[in-house]
Tab-separated table of C-alpha atoms and ligand atoms in Angstrom:
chain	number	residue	atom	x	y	z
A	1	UNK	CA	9.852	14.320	-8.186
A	2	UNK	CA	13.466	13.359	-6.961
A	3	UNK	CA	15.810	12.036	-9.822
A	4	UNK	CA	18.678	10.102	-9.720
A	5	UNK	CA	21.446	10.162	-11.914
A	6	UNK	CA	23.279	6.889	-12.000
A	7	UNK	CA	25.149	4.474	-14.231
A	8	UNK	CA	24.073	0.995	-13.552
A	9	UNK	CA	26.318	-0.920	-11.528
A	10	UNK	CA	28.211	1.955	-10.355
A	11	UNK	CA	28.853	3.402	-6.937
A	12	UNK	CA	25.164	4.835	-7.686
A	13	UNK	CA	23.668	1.711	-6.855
A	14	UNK	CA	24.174	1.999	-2.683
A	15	UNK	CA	22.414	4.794	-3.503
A	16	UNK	CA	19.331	3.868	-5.613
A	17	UNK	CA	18.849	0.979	-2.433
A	18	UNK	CA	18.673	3.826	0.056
A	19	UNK	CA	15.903	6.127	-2.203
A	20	UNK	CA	13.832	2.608	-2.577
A	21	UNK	CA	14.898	1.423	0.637
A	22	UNK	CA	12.998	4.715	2.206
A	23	UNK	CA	9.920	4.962	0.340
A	24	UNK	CA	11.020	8.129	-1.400
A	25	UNK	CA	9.459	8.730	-4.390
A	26	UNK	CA	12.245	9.305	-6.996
A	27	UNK	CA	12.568	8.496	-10.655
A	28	UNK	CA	15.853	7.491	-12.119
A	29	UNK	CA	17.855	8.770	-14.999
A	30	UNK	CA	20.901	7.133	-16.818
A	31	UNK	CA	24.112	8.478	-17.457
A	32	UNK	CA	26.182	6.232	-19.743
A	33	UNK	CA	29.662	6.689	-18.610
A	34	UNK	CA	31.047	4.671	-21.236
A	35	UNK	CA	30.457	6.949	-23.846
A	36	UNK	CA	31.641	9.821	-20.954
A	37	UNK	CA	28.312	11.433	-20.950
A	38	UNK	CA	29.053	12.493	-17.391
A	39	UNK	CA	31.219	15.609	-19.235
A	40	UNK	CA	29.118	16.384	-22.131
A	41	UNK	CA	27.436	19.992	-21.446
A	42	UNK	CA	23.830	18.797	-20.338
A	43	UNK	CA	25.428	16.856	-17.811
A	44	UNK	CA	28.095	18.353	-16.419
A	45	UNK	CA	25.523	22.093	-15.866
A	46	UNK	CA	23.785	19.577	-13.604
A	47	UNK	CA	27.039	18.272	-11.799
A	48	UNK	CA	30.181	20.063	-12.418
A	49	UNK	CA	32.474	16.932	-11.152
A	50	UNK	CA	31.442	14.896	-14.053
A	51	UNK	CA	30.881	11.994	-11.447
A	52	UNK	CA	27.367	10.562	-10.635
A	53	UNK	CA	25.533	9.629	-8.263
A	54	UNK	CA	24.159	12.819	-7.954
A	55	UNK	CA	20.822	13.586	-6.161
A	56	UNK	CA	18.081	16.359	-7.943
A	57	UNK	CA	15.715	16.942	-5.278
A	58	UNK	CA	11.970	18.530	-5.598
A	59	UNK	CA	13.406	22.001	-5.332
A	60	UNK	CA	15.333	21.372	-8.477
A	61	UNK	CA	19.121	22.030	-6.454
A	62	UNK	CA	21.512	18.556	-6.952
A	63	UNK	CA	23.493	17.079	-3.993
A	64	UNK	CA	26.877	15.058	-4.798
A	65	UNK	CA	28.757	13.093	-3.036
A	66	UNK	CA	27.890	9.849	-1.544
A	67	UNK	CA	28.528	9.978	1.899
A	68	UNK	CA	26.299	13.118	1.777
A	69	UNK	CA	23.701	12.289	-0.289
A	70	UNK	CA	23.067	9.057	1.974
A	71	UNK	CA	22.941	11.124	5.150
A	72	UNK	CA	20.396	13.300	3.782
A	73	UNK	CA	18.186	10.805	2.382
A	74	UNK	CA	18.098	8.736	5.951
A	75	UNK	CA	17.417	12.261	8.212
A	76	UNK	CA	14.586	12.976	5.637
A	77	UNK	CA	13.112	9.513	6.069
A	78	UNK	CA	13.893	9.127	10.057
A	79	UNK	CA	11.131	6.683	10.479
A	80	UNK	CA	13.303	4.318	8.703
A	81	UNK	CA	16.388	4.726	10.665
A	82	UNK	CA	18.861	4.417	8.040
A	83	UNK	CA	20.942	6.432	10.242
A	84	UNK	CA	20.673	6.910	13.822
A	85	UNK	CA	21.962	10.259	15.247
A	86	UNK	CA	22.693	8.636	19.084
A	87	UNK	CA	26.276	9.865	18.527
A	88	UNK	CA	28.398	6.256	18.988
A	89	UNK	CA	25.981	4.593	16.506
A	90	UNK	CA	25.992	7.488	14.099
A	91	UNK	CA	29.986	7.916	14.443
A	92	UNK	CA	30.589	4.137	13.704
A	93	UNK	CA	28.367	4.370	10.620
A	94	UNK	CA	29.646	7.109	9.234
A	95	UNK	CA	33.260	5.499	10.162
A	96	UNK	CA	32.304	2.961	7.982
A	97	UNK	CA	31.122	4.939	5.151
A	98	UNK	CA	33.717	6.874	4.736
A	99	UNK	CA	36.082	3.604	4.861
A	100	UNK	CA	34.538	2.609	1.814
A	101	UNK	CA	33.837	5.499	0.404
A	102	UNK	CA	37.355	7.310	0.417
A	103	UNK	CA	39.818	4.466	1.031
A	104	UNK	CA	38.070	1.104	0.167
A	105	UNK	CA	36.746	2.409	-3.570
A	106	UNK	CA	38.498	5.685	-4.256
A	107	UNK	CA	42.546	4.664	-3.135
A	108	UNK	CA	41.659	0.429	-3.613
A	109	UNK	CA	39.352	0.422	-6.625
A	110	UNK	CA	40.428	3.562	-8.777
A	111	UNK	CA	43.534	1.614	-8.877
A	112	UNK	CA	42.231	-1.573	-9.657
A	113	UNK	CA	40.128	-0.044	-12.341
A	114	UNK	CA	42.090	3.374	-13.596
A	115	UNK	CA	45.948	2.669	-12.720
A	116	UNK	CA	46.768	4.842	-15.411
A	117	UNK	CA	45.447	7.953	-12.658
A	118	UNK	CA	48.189	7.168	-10.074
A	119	UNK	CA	50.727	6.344	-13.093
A	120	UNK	CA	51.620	7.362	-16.450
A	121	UNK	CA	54.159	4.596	-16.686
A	122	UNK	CA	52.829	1.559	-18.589
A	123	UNK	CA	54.967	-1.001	-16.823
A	124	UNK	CA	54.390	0.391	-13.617
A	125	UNK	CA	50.180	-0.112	-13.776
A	126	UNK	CA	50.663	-3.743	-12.191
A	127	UNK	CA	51.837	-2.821	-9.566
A	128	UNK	CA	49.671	0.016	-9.142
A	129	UNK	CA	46.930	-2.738	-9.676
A	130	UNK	CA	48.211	-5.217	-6.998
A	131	UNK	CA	47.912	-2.119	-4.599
A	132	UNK	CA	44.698	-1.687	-5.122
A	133	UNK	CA	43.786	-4.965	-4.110
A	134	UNK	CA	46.025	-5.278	-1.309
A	135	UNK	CA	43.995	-2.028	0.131
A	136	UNK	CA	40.613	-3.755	-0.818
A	137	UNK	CA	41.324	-7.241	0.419
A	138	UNK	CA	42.063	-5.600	3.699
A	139	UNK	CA	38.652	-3.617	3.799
A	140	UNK	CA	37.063	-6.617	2.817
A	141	UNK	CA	39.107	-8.772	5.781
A	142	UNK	CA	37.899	-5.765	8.595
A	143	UNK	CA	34.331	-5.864	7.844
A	144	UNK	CA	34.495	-9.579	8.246
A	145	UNK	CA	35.764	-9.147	11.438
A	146	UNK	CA	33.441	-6.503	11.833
A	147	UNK	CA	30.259	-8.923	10.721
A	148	UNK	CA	30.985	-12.036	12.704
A	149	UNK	CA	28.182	-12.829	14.880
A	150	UNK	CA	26.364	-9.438	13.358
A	151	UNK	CA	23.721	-9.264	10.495
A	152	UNK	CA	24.230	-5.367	9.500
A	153	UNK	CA	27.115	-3.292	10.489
A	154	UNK	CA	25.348	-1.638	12.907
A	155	UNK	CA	23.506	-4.602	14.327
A	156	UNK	CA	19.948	-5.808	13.909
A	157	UNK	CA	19.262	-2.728	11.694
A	158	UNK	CA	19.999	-1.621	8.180
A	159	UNK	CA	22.001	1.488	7.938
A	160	UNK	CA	23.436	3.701	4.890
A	161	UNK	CA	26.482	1.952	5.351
A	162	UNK	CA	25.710	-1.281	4.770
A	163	UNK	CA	24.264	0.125	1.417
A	164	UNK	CA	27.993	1.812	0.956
A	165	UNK	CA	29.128	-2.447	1.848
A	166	UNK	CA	27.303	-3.304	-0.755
A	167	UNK	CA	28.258	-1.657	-3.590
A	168	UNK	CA	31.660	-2.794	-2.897
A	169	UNK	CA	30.597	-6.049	-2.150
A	170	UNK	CA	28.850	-6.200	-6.117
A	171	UNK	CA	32.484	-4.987	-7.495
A	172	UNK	CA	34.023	-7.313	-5.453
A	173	UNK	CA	31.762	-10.571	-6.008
A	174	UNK	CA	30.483	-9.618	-9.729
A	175	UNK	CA	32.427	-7.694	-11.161
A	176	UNK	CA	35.673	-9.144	-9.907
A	177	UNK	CA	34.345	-12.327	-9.450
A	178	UNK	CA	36.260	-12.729	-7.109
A	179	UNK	CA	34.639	-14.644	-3.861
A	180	UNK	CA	34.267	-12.897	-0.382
A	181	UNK	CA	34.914	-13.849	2.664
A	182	UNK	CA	32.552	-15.797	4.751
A	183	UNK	CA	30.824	-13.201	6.735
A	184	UNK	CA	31.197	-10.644	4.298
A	185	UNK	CA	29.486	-12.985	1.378
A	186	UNK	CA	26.361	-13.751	4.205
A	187	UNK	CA	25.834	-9.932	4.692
A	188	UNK	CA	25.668	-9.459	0.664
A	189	UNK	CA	23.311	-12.115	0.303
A	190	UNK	CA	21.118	-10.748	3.135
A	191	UNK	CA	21.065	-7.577	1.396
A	192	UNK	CA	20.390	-9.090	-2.175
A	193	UNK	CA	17.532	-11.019	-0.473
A	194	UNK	CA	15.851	-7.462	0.873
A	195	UNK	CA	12.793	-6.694	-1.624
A	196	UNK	CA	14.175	-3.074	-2.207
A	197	UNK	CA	17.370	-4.266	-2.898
A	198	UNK	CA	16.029	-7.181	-5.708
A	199	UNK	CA	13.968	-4.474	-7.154
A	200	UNK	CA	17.059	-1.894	-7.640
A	201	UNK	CA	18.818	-4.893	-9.111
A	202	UNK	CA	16.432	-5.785	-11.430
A	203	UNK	CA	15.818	-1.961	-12.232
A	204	UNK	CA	19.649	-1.492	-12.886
A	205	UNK	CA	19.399	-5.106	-15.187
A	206	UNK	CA	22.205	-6.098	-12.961
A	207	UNK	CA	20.081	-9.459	-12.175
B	301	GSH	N1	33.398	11.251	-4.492
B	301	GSH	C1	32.286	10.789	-5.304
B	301	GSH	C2	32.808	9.679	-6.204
B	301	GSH	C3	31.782	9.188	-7.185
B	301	GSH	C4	32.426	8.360	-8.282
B	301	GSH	O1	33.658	8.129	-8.330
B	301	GSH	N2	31.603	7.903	-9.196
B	301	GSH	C5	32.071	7.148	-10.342
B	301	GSH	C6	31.176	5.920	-10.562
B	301	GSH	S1	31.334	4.741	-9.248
B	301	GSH	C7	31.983	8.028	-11.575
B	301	GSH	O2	31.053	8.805	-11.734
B	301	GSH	N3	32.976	7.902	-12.473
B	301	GSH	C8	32.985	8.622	-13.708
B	301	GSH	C9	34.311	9.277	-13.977
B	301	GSH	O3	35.172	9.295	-13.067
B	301	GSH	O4	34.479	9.787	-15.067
B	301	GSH	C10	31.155	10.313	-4.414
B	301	GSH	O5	31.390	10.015	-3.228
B	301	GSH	O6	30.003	10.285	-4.856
């Protein structure tokens, strides 16, 4: 069976919606990155970067990165049409993905999070900080834009990048606590109201 590696609450999680969201079967397994098991030996001969999520599928080989690991789990479930492959539809998703993925939490939330990696200078990580919220709050202001009159990103249908939105969206809103803007905070709550979605929640005792 499939296994996920995942912290609970982490990037992971867009990830453990997409496995439940397509009827995968997949079991999960914890890696507790406050005690930085992600570099103790076991770990780290199953993923090198020291980072999860990472994917093990049936034939034992383990697929990182996010962006990647969502693509293959929606064109190995196609009957769920996580992602589309007419080539506008699949271009805007992946636009969007890789928004959040590389800018929105890598450059906006490493910094909110780990300002000592872009400094070494202790008076210098609140400013570093304030960066990284200057680069999320403007994420967070295009995909309002982007979800006026809209229920997913993409439309009427769910796509992998609306479970990359919502990752962000649980920083943002729960562990920020911080509150969203209108459209934004309507396109979280739709997704916290899909079943798969409440179940990963629950499963991740992030509820
Ligand atoms: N580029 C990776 C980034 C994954 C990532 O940053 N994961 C974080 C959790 S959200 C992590 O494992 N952090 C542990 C660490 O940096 O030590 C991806 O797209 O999957």
């Amino acid at each position: 069976m499939m296994k996920l590696f995942y912290s609970p609450g982490s990037c992971a999680l867009g990830i453990h919606v997409l496995l439940e969201e397509s009827g995968a079967s997949y079991e999960v397994a914890k890696v507790n990155l406050q005690t930085r098991e992600q570099y103790s030996p076991e770990y780290m001969k199953l993923n090198p970067k020291s980072k999860v999520p990472a994917l093990q599928r049936e034939d034992g080989s383990v697929l990182t990165e996010w962006p990647a690991i969502a693509a293959w789990i929606a064109l190995t479930h196609p009957q769920k049409a996580l992602l589309s492959t007419e080539p506008e539809t699949l271009a805007r998703t992946l636009e969007a993905v890789d928004y959040i993925a590389a800018s929105l939490h890598m450059q906006g939330f490493t910094r909110i999070w780990r300002p000592e990696h872009f400094t070494p200078d202790e008076a210098s990580k609140d400013a570093v900080r304030a960066k990284g919220q200057e680069i999320v709050d403007k994420g967070l202001a295009h995909f309002d834009g982007a979800l006026d009159g809209r229920e997913y990103l993409g439309g009427a249908q769910m796509s992998i990048a609306d479970a990359a939105l919502f990752y962000l969206e649980f920083w943002v809103a729960d562990r920020l606590k911080q509150t969203l803007p209108a459209h934004v905070a309507a396109h979280y709550a739709r997704m916290r109201a899909r079943p798969a979605v409440a179940k990963v929640l629950a499963e991740e005792g992030l509820v």
